[in-house]
CSV table of C-alpha atoms in Angstrom, one decimal:
chain,number,residue,atom,x,y,z
R,1,MET,CA,-35.2,39.2,4.3
R,2,LEU,CA,-34.1,36.9,6.8
R,3,THR,CA,-32.7,38.5,10.1
R,4,ASP,CA,-29.9,37.4,12.4
R,5,LYS,CA,-30.5,37.5,16.1
R,6,LYS,CA,-27.3,37.8,17.3
R,7,SER,CA,-26.3,41.2,14.6
R,8,GLY,CA,-30.0,42.4,14.3
R,9,GLY,CA,-29.0,43.2,10.6
R,10,LYS,CA,-30.1,41.8,7.6
R,11,LEU,CA,-28.5,38.6,6.1
R,12,PRO,CA,-26.5,39.6,3.3
R,13,GLN,CA,-28.1,40.0,-0.2
R,14,LYS,CA,-26.2,38.0,-1.9
R,15,VAL,CA,-26.4,34.9,0.5
R,16,GLU,CA,-30.2,35.0,-0.7
R,17,ARG,CA,-29.5,35.4,-3.9
R,18,ARG,CA,-27.2,32.3,-4.7
R,19,ARG,CA,-29.7,30.5,-2.4
R,20,ILE,CA,-32.4,31.7,-4.9
R,21,VAL,CA,-30.1,30.4,-7.7
R,22,ARG,CA,-29.1,26.9,-6.2
R,23,ARG,CA,-32.7,26.2,-5.5
R,24,MET,CA,-33.8,27.1,-9.3
R,25,LYS,CA,-31.2,25.0,-10.3
R,26,ARG,CA,-32.5,22.2,-8.1
R,27,GLY,CA,-36.0,22.6,-9.7
R,28,ALA,CA,-34.6,22.7,-13.2
R,29,ARG,CA,-32.9,19.2,-12.4
R,30,LYS,CA,-36.2,18.0,-11.8
R,31,VAL,CA,-37.1,18.5,-15.9
R,32,ALA,CA,-34.3,16.6,-17.1
R,33,PRO,CA,-35.0,13.2,-18.7
R,34,GLY,CA,-36.0,11.1,-15.1
R,35,GLY,CA,-37.2,14.2,-13.4
R,36,GLY,CA,-40.7,13.0,-12.6
R,37,ASN,CA,-43.6,15.1,-14.0
R,38,GLY,CA,-41.4,18.3,-14.4
R,39,PRO,CA,-40.9,17.8,-18.5
R,40,VAL,CA,-44.6,17.6,-18.5
R,41,LEU,CA,-45.5,20.2,-17.0
R,42,VAL,CA,-43.0,22.6,-18.6
R,43,ALA,CA,-44.4,20.9,-22.1
R,44,MET,CA,-47.9,22.1,-21.2
R,45,LEU,CA,-46.8,25.8,-20.1
R,46,THR,CA,-44.9,25.8,-23.2
R,47,LEU,CA,-47.7,25.1,-25.4
R,48,LEU,CA,-49.7,27.5,-23.6
R,49,CYS,CA,-47.8,30.1,-24.1
R,50,MET,CA,-47.5,29.5,-27.9
R,51,PHE,CA,-51.1,29.1,-28.4
R,52,TRP,CA,-51.6,32.4,-26.6
R,53,ALA,CA,-48.5,33.7,-28.7
R,54,CYS,CA,-50.0,32.5,-32.1
R,55,THR,CA,-53.5,33.7,-31.1
R,56,GLY,CA,-52.3,36.9,-30.4
R,57,LEU,CA,-50.7,37.0,-34.0
R,58,ILE,CA,-53.8,36.1,-35.5
R,59,ASP,CA,-55.9,38.6,-34.1
R,60,GLY,CA,-53.0,41.4,-35.0
R,61,VAL,CA,-52.5,40.1,-38.4
R,62,LYS,CA,-56.6,40.9,-38.7
R,63,MET,CA,-56.4,44.0,-37.0
R,64,GLY,CA,-53.9,45.0,-39.7
R,65,GLY,CA,-51.8,48.2,-40.1
R,66,PRO,CA,-49.6,49.6,-37.5
R,67,LEU,CA,-51.6,49.1,-34.8
R,68,GLY,CA,-52.1,45.3,-35.7
R,69,GLN,CA,-48.2,45.1,-35.7
R,70,LEU,CA,-47.6,46.6,-32.3
R,71,TYR,CA,-50.7,44.0,-31.0
R,72,CYS,CA,-48.6,41.1,-32.3
R,73,ILE,CA,-45.2,42.4,-30.6
R,74,VAL,CA,-46.7,42.9,-27.5
R,75,THR,CA,-48.7,39.6,-27.3
R,76,ALA,CA,-44.9,37.7,-28.6
R,77,LEU,CA,-43.2,39.7,-25.6
R,78,ALA,CA,-45.9,39.0,-23.4
R,79,ALA,CA,-46.1,34.9,-23.7
R,80,VAL,CA,-42.6,34.8,-23.9
R,81,THR,CA,-42.4,36.8,-20.5
R,82,LEU,CA,-45.0,34.8,-18.8
R,83,ALA,CA,-43.3,31.5,-20.0
R,84,ALA,CA,-40.4,32.5,-18.6
R,85,ALA,CA,-42.0,33.6,-15.3
R,86,LEU,CA,-43.7,30.7,-14.8
R,87,THR,CA,-41.1,28.5,-15.8
R,88,LEU,CA,-38.5,29.8,-13.1
R,89,ALA,CA,-41.7,30.0,-10.3
R,90,LEU,CA,-41.8,26.1,-11.3
R,91,PHE,CA,-38.0,26.0,-10.9
R,92,TRP,CA,-38.1,27.4,-7.5
R,93,ALA,CA,-41.2,25.4,-6.4
R,94,TRP,CA,-39.5,22.4,-7.4
R,95,GLY,CA,-36.2,22.9,-5.9
R,96,GLY,CA,-37.6,22.8,-2.7
R,97,PRO,CA,-40.2,22.8,0.1
R,98,LEU,CA,-42.6,25.3,0.3
R,99,SER,CA,-42.1,25.8,4.0
R,100,ALA,CA,-38.0,26.7,3.5
R,101,GLN,CA,-38.4,30.2,4.0
R,102,ARG,CA,-40.7,29.7,7.3
R,103,VAL,CA,-38.3,27.1,8.8
R,104,GLU,CA,-35.3,29.4,7.9
R,105,GLU,CA,-37.1,32.4,9.5
R,106,SER,CA,-37.7,30.3,12.5
R,107,LEU,CA,-34.1,29.3,12.8
R,108,ALA,CA,-32.4,33.0,12.5
R,109,ARG,CA,-35.0,33.7,15.4
R,110,ILE,CA,-33.6,31.6,18.0
R,111,GLY,CA,-30.3,32.6,16.1
R,112,PHE,CA,-28.9,29.2,14.7
R,113,ALA,CA,-26.6,30.7,12.5
R,114,ASN,CA,-22.9,30.9,11.1
R,115,GLU,CA,-20.3,33.8,12.4
R,116,ASN,CA,-21.6,35.6,9.3
R,117,GLY,CA,-25.6,35.4,10.0
R,118,GLU,CA,-26.5,32.9,7.6
R,119,VAL,CA,-28.7,30.3,8.9
R,120,PRO,CA,-28.9,26.4,7.5
R,121,GLU,CA,-31.0,26.0,4.4
R,122,LEU,CA,-34.0,23.1,4.4
R,123,LEU,CA,-33.4,21.6,0.6
R,124,SER,CA,-35.9,18.6,1.2
R,125,ILE,CA,-38.6,17.4,3.3
R,126,THR,CA,-39.2,13.3,2.7
R,127,GLN,CA,-41.4,11.3,4.1
R,128,ASP,CA,-40.7,7.9,5.5
R,129,PRO,CA,-42.4,5.1,3.5
R,130,ASP,CA,-43.3,2.9,6.2
R,131,ASN,CA,-44.7,5.4,8.6
R,132,PRO,CA,-46.1,8.5,7.2
R,133,ARG,CA,-45.3,10.2,10.8
R,134,ILE,CA,-41.8,10.4,10.4
R,135,LYS,CA,-40.2,12.9,8.1
R,136,VAL,CA,-36.8,13.5,6.9
R,137,GLN,CA,-35.5,16.9,6.7
R,138,GLU,CA,-31.8,17.6,4.8
R,139,TYR,CA,-30.3,20.6,5.2
R,140,GLU,CA,-27.3,22.5,4.3
R,141,THR,CA,-25.3,23.3,7.4
R,142,CYS,CA,-23.7,26.6,6.5
R,143,GLY,CA,-20.3,25.2,8.5
R,144,LEU,CA,-22.8,24.5,11.8
R,145,PRO,CA,-21.3,20.9,12.8
R,146,PRO,CA,-23.5,18.1,14.2
R,147,SER,CA,-22.7,18.9,17.5
R,148,ASP,CA,-24.3,22.3,17.3
R,149,TRP,CA,-27.3,20.5,16.0
R,150,ARG,CA,-27.5,18.1,18.8
R,151,ASP,CA,-26.4,20.6,21.7
R,152,ARG,CA,-29.6,22.6,20.7
R,153,VAL,CA,-31.9,20.0,20.0
R,154,ASP,CA,-34.6,21.3,22.7
R,155,GLU,CA,-34.5,24.9,20.8
R,156,LEU,CA,-34.9,23.5,17.5
R,157,GLN,CA,-37.9,21.5,18.3
R,158,SER,CA,-39.2,24.4,19.7
R,159,ALA,CA,-38.9,26.4,16.8
R,160,LEU,CA,-39.9,24.2,14.3
R,161,ASN,CA,-42.7,22.9,16.4
R,162,LEU,CA,-41.8,19.2,15.7
R,163,THR,CA,-39.8,16.1,17.7
R,164,ILE,CA,-36.2,15.7,16.4
R,165,LEU,CA,-35.9,11.9,16.4
R,166,GLU,CA,-32.3,11.5,14.8
R,167,VAL,CA,-29.4,13.9,13.8
R,168,GLU,CA,-27.0,12.5,11.4
R,169,ASN,CA,-24.6,13.3,8.6
R,170,GLY,CA,-26.2,13.6,5.3
R,171,GLN,CA,-24.2,13.1,1.8
R,172,ASP,CA,-20.9,14.8,3.1
R,173,ASN,CA,-19.9,17.0,5.8
R,174,GLN,CA,-21.8,20.2,4.3
R,175,HIS,CA,-25.4,18.4,4.9
R,176,ILE,CA,-27.2,17.2,7.5
R,177,LYS,CA,-30.5,15.2,8.0
R,178,LEU,CA,-33.0,15.6,10.6
R,179,THR,CA,-35.1,12.5,11.4
R,180,THR,CA,-38.3,13.9,12.6
R,181,ALA,CA,-42.0,13.0,14.2
R,182,PRO,CA,-45.0,15.5,15.2
R,183,PRO,CA,-44.6,17.6,18.5
R,184,ALA,CA,-45.6,15.6,21.9
R,185,SER,CA,-48.3,17.8,22.2
R,186,THR,CA,-49.8,15.8,19.4
R,187,LEU,CA,-49.5,12.7,21.6
R,188,PRO,CA,-53.0,11.3,22.7
R,189,THR,CA,-54.2,11.3,26.3
R,190,LYS,CA,-54.8,7.9,26.5
R,191,ILE,CA,-53.9,4.8,24.7
R,192,LEU,CA,-55.7,1.8,26.2
R,193,TRP,CA,-53.5,-1.1,26.8
R,194,THR,CA,-54.7,-4.5,25.5
R,195,PRO,CA,-53.0,-7.9,24.7
R,196,ASP,CA,-52.6,-7.2,21.0
R,197,CYS,CA,-50.1,-4.4,22.4
R,198,MET,CA,-47.6,-7.2,22.3
R,199,MET,CA,-48.2,-9.1,19.1
R,200,ASP,CA,-45.1,-7.7,17.7
R,201,LEU,CA,-42.9,-8.0,20.5
R,202,LYS,CA,-40.0,-10.5,21.3
R,203,PRO,CA,-40.5,-12.6,24.3
R,204,PHE,CA,-39.8,-10.7,27.6
R,205,VAL,CA,-39.8,-7.4,25.9
R,206,LEU,CA,-42.4,-5.0,27.8
R,207,ALA,CA,-43.8,-2.0,25.9
R,208,LEU,CA,-44.3,1.1,27.9
R,209,GLY,CA,-46.4,3.0,25.3
R,210,VAL,CA,-46.0,5.0,22.0
R,211,ASP,CA,-43.9,7.9,20.9
R,212,CYS,CA,-44.5,10.8,18.8
R,213,ALA,CA,-43.9,8.8,15.6
R,214,GLY,CA,-46.1,6.0,16.8
R,215,ARG,CA,-43.7,3.4,17.6
R,216,GLN,CA,-43.6,1.3,20.4
R,217,VAL,CA,-40.8,2.5,23.5
R,218,THR,CA,-39.8,-0.6,25.3
R,219,TRP,CA,-37.7,-2.2,28.0
R,220,ASP,CA,-35.7,-5.4,27.0
R,221,LEU,CA,-35.6,-7.7,30.1
R,222,HIS,CA,-32.6,-9.1,28.6
R,223,GLN,CA,-30.9,-5.8,28.5
R,224,GLY,CA,-31.0,-4.8,32.0
R,225,HIS,CA,-33.1,-3.1,35.2
R,226,ALA,CA,-35.1,-0.3,34.8
R,227,VAL,CA,-36.4,2.5,37.1
R,228,LEU,CA,-39.7,4.5,36.9
R,229,ALA,CA,-40.4,7.8,38.1
R,230,GLY,CA,-42.9,10.6,38.4
R,231,MET,CA,-44.7,12.5,40.8
R,232,THR,CA,-48.2,12.0,42.2
R,233,GLY,CA,-50.6,12.1,39.3
R,234,SER,CA,-47.9,11.5,36.5
R,235,GLY,CA,-49.5,7.9,35.5
R,236,LYS,CA,-46.2,6.2,37.3
R,237,SER,CA,-48.6,3.7,38.9
R,238,VAL,CA,-50.5,2.9,36.2
R,239,ALA,CA,-47.5,2.1,34.2
R,240,LEU,CA,-45.8,0.1,36.7
R,241,ARG,CA,-48.8,-2.3,36.8
R,242,CYS,CA,-49.0,-2.6,32.7
R,243,LEU,CA,-45.1,-3.5,32.7
R,244,LEU,CA,-46.0,-6.1,35.3
R,245,TYR,CA,-48.7,-7.7,34.2
R,246,GLN,CA,-46.8,-8.2,30.9
R,247,CYS,CA,-44.3,-10.0,32.7
R,248,ILE,CA,-46.7,-12.5,33.9
R,249,THR,CA,-48.0,-12.8,30.4
R,250,TRP,CA,-44.4,-13.7,29.4
R,251,GLY,CA,-44.0,-16.1,32.0
R,252,ALA,CA,-41.3,-14.3,34.0
R,253,VAL,CA,-42.4,-14.0,38.2
R,254,PRO,CA,-42.7,-10.8,39.8
R,255,VAL,CA,-41.9,-10.5,43.1
R,256,ILE,CA,-43.7,-6.8,44.2
R,257,VAL,CA,-42.2,-4.9,47.0
R,258,ASP,CA,-45.1,-2.7,48.4
R,259,LEU,CA,-44.0,-0.9,51.7
R,260,LYS,CA,-47.0,1.1,51.8
R,261,GLY,CA,-49.2,-1.3,53.1
R,262,GLY,CA,-49.8,-3.5,49.5
R,263,VAL,CA,-53.4,-1.8,49.2
R,264,GLY,CA,-52.4,-0.9,45.5
R,265,PHE,CA,-51.3,-4.9,44.6
R,266,SER,CA,-53.9,-6.5,46.9
R,267,ARG,CA,-55.3,-8.3,43.2
R,268,TRP,CA,-51.9,-9.1,42.6
R,269,ALA,CA,-51.1,-11.7,45.3
R,270,LYS,CA,-53.1,-14.2,43.1
R,271,LYS,CA,-50.4,-14.4,40.8
R,272,CYS,CA,-47.4,-13.2,42.7
R,273,ARG,CA,-45.4,-12.7,45.7
R,274,VAL,CA,-46.6,-9.1,47.4
R,275,ILE,CA,-44.3,-8.0,50.1
R,276,THR,CA,-45.0,-5.2,52.5
R,277,SER,CA,-42.8,-4.9,55.3
R,278,ILE,CA,-39.0,-5.1,55.4
R,279,GLU,CA,-38.7,-7.6,57.9
R,280,ASP,CA,-40.8,-10.0,55.3
R,281,LEU,CA,-38.3,-8.3,52.3
R,282,LEU,CA,-35.0,-10.0,54.0
R,283,PRO,CA,-35.4,-13.6,53.7
R,284,VAL,CA,-36.8,-13.0,50.1
R,285,LEU,CA,-33.9,-11.4,49.1
R,286,GLU,CA,-31.7,-13.8,50.4
R,287,GLU,CA,-33.8,-16.6,48.9
R,288,LEU,CA,-33.0,-14.4,45.5
R,289,SER,CA,-29.4,-14.0,46.5
R,290,THR,CA,-29.0,-17.9,46.9
R,291,GLU,CA,-30.6,-18.8,43.5
R,292,MET,CA,-28.8,-16.0,41.6
R,293,ALA,CA,-25.3,-17.5,42.9
R,294,HIS,CA,-27.0,-21.4,42.1
R,295,ARG,CA,-27.8,-20.2,38.4
R,296,GLU,CA,-24.1,-18.5,38.2
R,297,LYS,CA,-22.8,-21.7,39.0
R,298,VAL,CA,-24.5,-23.8,36.6
R,299,LEU,CA,-24.2,-21.4,33.9
R,300,ALA,CA,-20.8,-21.4,34.6
R,301,GLU,CA,-20.0,-25.0,35.0
R,302,ARG,CA,-22.0,-26.0,31.9
R,303,HIS,CA,-20.5,-22.9,29.8
R,304,TYR,CA,-23.6,-21.0,28.9
R,305,GLN,CA,-22.9,-17.1,28.6
R,306,ASP,CA,-26.7,-16.0,30.2
R,307,ILE,CA,-30.0,-17.8,30.9
R,308,ASP,CA,-31.6,-17.2,27.7
R,309,GLU,CA,-28.6,-19.8,25.8
R,310,TYR,CA,-29.5,-22.0,29.0
R,311,ASN,CA,-33.1,-22.3,28.2
R,312,ALA,CA,-32.9,-23.0,24.6
R,313,ARG,CA,-31.3,-26.2,25.2
R,314,PRO,CA,-34.3,-28.9,24.3
R,315,LYS,CA,-36.0,-30.4,26.9
R,316,ALA,CA,-34.1,-28.7,29.7
R,317,HIS,CA,-34.8,-27.7,33.0
R,318,ARG,CA,-35.4,-24.1,32.6
R,319,PHE,CA,-34.6,-20.9,34.5
R,320,ASP,CA,-37.5,-18.5,35.1
R,321,HIS,CA,-36.9,-14.8,34.7
R,322,ILE,CA,-37.6,-13.0,38.1
R,323,VAL,CA,-38.7,-9.2,38.3
R,324,LEU,CA,-38.1,-7.8,41.6
R,325,ALA,CA,-40.6,-4.4,41.8
R,326,ILE,CA,-39.9,-1.7,44.3
R,327,ASP,CA,-43.0,0.3,44.6
R,328,GLU,CA,-41.5,3.7,45.5
R,329,ALA,CA,-38.0,2.6,46.1
R,330,ALA,CA,-37.1,5.8,48.5
R,331,GLU,CA,-38.9,4.0,50.9
R,332,LEU,CA,-37.4,1.2,50.9
R,333,PHE,CA,-33.4,2.8,51.0
R,334,ASP,CA,-34.0,5.8,53.4
R,335,LYS,CA,-32.4,5.8,56.6
R,336,THR,CA,-33.5,9.3,57.8
R,337,GLY,CA,-34.8,8.8,61.5
R,338,ALA,CA,-34.5,4.8,61.1
R,339,GLY,CA,-33.4,3.4,64.9
R,340,LYS,CA,-30.0,0.8,65.0
R,341,ALA,CA,-31.9,-2.1,64.1
R,342,HIS,CA,-33.8,-0.5,61.6
R,343,LYS,CA,-30.9,1.0,59.4
R,344,ALA,CA,-29.1,-2.1,59.8
R,345,MET,CA,-32.0,-4.0,57.8
R,346,ILE,CA,-32.1,-1.1,55.3
R,347,GLU,CA,-28.3,-1.4,54.8
R,348,GLN,CA,-28.6,-5.4,54.3
R,349,ALA,CA,-31.7,-5.1,52.0
R,350,GLU,CA,-29.4,-2.3,49.8
R,351,GLN,CA,-26.7,-4.9,49.6
R,352,TYR,CA,-29.0,-7.7,48.5
R,353,ILE,CA,-30.4,-5.2,45.4
R,354,THR,CA,-27.1,-3.6,44.5
R,355,SER,CA,-25.5,-7.4,44.1
R,356,ILE,CA,-28.8,-8.5,42.1
R,357,ALA,CA,-28.1,-5.3,40.0
R,358,ARG,CA,-24.7,-5.8,39.2
R,359,ARG,CA,-25.0,-9.7,38.5
R,360,GLY,CA,-28.2,-10.5,38.0
R,361,ARG,CA,-29.0,-9.9,34.3
R,362,ALA,CA,-27.3,-12.6,32.6
R,363,SER,CA,-29.0,-15.4,35.4
R,364,GLY,CA,-32.4,-13.9,35.0
R,365,LEU,CA,-32.9,-11.8,38.0
R,366,HIS,CA,-34.3,-8.3,36.9
R,367,LEU,CA,-35.0,-4.7,38.9
R,368,LEU,CA,-38.0,-2.7,38.6
R,369,LEU,CA,-37.6,0.2,40.9
R,370,SER,CA,-40.4,2.7,41.1
R,371,THR,CA,-40.3,6.4,42.7
R,372,GLN,CA,-41.7,10.0,43.0
R,373,ARG,CA,-39.4,11.3,45.6
R,374,PRO,CA,-37.0,14.0,44.2
R,375,ASP,CA,-34.0,13.5,47.1
R,376,SER,CA,-31.0,11.5,47.5
R,377,ASN,CA,-32.8,8.4,49.2
R,378,THR,CA,-34.1,7.7,45.9
R,379,LEU,CA,-31.9,5.7,43.7
R,380,PRO,CA,-28.0,4.4,45.3
R,381,PRO,CA,-25.4,5.2,43.0
R,382,GLN,CA,-24.6,1.6,42.6
R,383,ILE,CA,-27.9,0.4,41.8
R,384,LYS,CA,-28.5,3.7,39.2
R,385,ALA,CA,-24.9,2.6,37.5
R,386,ASN,CA,-26.9,-0.8,36.4
R,387,VAL,CA,-29.8,0.9,35.2
R,388,SER,CA,-30.5,0.3,31.7
R,389,PHE,CA,-34.1,1.7,30.8
R,390,SER,CA,-35.1,5.0,33.0
R,391,ALA,CA,-38.4,6.6,32.4
R,392,CYS,CA,-39.4,9.8,34.0
R,393,GLY,CA,-43.2,11.3,33.9
R,394,MET,CA,-44.0,14.7,35.2
R,395,ALA,CA,-41.4,15.8,37.7
R,396,ASN,CA,-39.6,18.7,38.8
R,397,GLU,CA,-35.8,19.3,37.8
R,398,VAL,CA,-34.5,17.9,40.9
R,399,LEU,CA,-36.3,14.4,40.1
R,400,SER,CA,-35.8,14.5,36.6
R,401,LYS,CA,-31.6,14.8,36.7
R,402,ILE,CA,-31.8,11.8,39.5
R,403,VAL,CA,-33.8,9.5,37.1
R,404,LEU,CA,-32.1,10.9,33.5
R,405,ASP,CA,-29.2,13.2,34.2
R,406,SER,CA,-30.8,15.9,33.0
R,407,THR,CA,-34.2,18.4,33.4
R,408,ALA,CA,-35.4,16.7,30.4
R,409,ALA,CA,-38.8,15.5,31.9
R,410,ALA,CA,-39.4,19.0,33.8
R,411,ASP,CA,-39.0,20.7,30.5
R,412,LEU,CA,-40.7,18.4,27.8
R,413,ILE,CA,-43.8,17.5,30.0
R,414,PRO,CA,-46.3,19.7,30.4
R,415,ARG,CA,-47.9,20.0,34.5
R,416,GLY,CA,-50.7,17.8,34.6
R,417,LYS,CA,-50.4,15.7,31.4
R,418,GLN,CA,-50.7,12.1,32.8
R,419,GLY,CA,-49.0,9.1,31.7
R,420,CYS,CA,-46.8,11.0,29.6
R,421,PHE,CA,-42.5,10.1,30.1
R,422,VAL,CA,-39.8,10.8,28.9
R,423,VAL,CA,-37.2,7.7,28.4
R,424,SER,CA,-33.5,8.1,28.5
R,425,GLN,CA,-32.0,6.1,25.3
R,426,GLY,CA,-28.4,7.1,26.0
R,427,ALA,CA,-26.7,10.0,26.4
R,428,ASP,CA,-28.5,13.2,25.4
R,429,ASN,CA,-31.2,11.2,23.8
R,430,TYR,CA,-35.0,11.3,25.5
R,431,VAL,CA,-38.1,10.3,23.7
R,432,VAL,CA,-41.1,11.7,24.6
R,433,THR,CA,-43.7,8.8,25.2
R,434,GLN,CA,-47.2,8.5,25.9
R,435,ALA,CA,-47.4,5.6,28.4
R,436,TYR,CA,-50.5,2.3,27.6
R,437,TYR,CA,-53.5,3.1,30.2
R,438,PHE,CA,-54.1,0.1,31.8
R,439,ASP,CA,-57.3,-1.0,33.2
R,440,GLU,CA,-56.4,-3.7,35.5
R,441,TRP,CA,-59.9,-4.3,36.3
R,442,ARG,CA,-60.7,-5.3,33.0
R,443,LEU,CA,-58.3,-8.3,32.9
R,444,ASP,CA,-58.1,-11.7,34.3
R,445,TYR,CA,-56.4,-12.2,37.7
R,446,ASP,CA,-57.5,-15.9,38.2
């Protein structure tokens, strides 16, 4: 008997009886023509019971007398009863997933029920034909609206031990579908990046890693700017290098800002500019700002919406995509303890970068910011407002809120889980992703 956490009592027996009847009706429909293997199984069961009954009748006739007659009656009744019981059992088994009772008990334990204590009824589980890791669960909602399901996704994932990829309406307002995948704990600890990971991607789409359904999670340069965050040991630096290497592979031009001395990017100087001081950064930002203004003028004069339309012209001078990557952005934007002159340089750099954040996408200038510091200096508001791709690895609640506007990274990523990120894909939609492991020493930088 299912119990409701709110009342502590048993669900009404009439509710359970109604569910059992509905389930058997669904199973009985599978016996109708076109119902799959149902008709064959029922026919075989009926023939088996008839054979048993006939055998019993023959044995009873051979015995003769009152005892033989009684044997015939008992055998016939037993055969009919068994046939009916097994048929009803088949109807029940065909009427819904065998795991339905366990699932509904799990929902009851977290109090996911209506005012009468009824929990949603699991009607079916369907496997995606193109991806066996994805399954669609259909429920009768028992009056719980889709907003309740979306608001309690984290609880539902924990109770059902799965990852909910999507919540959508079913055939009507009384049904709902959950698109699910295995839980995040099933993600591999390391997925080695190789050039083959880019094989199915469109130009200038960069692969961060793989989600619980085995699908690639990507950042499209055409869509805007990106932020990559995570505390020490989260795998942020490895993921950053992987994205930058893909930029180079696609023909984009990275400009890397590393105010920690550039040690982490010593090999990258062969492929792109590496800037290690704010004094060297300001002239570069001025140069990028001038280039952005030039491109905007050209696009406007020739009536192109963006760099891709412009570059698509035959035999045209092409504009390269430029990616300004700032490793540990808080080191650049932090004015704490800075002298007057240094503070003025920070403010000037922030103005340039804010301008790129607001205007750069159409003209092919993109920002890739990374950070590990959980404080207000991490992302200036005007820059954050123009970020379209946010990924946060292992983090505390403060850093997670700064990057994702929620505590999702702190809640969903276990401590010590390297390379695991939560990617924001819209309001209250977060995808747990295992980032590719990028072994730069195996790759050619020449």
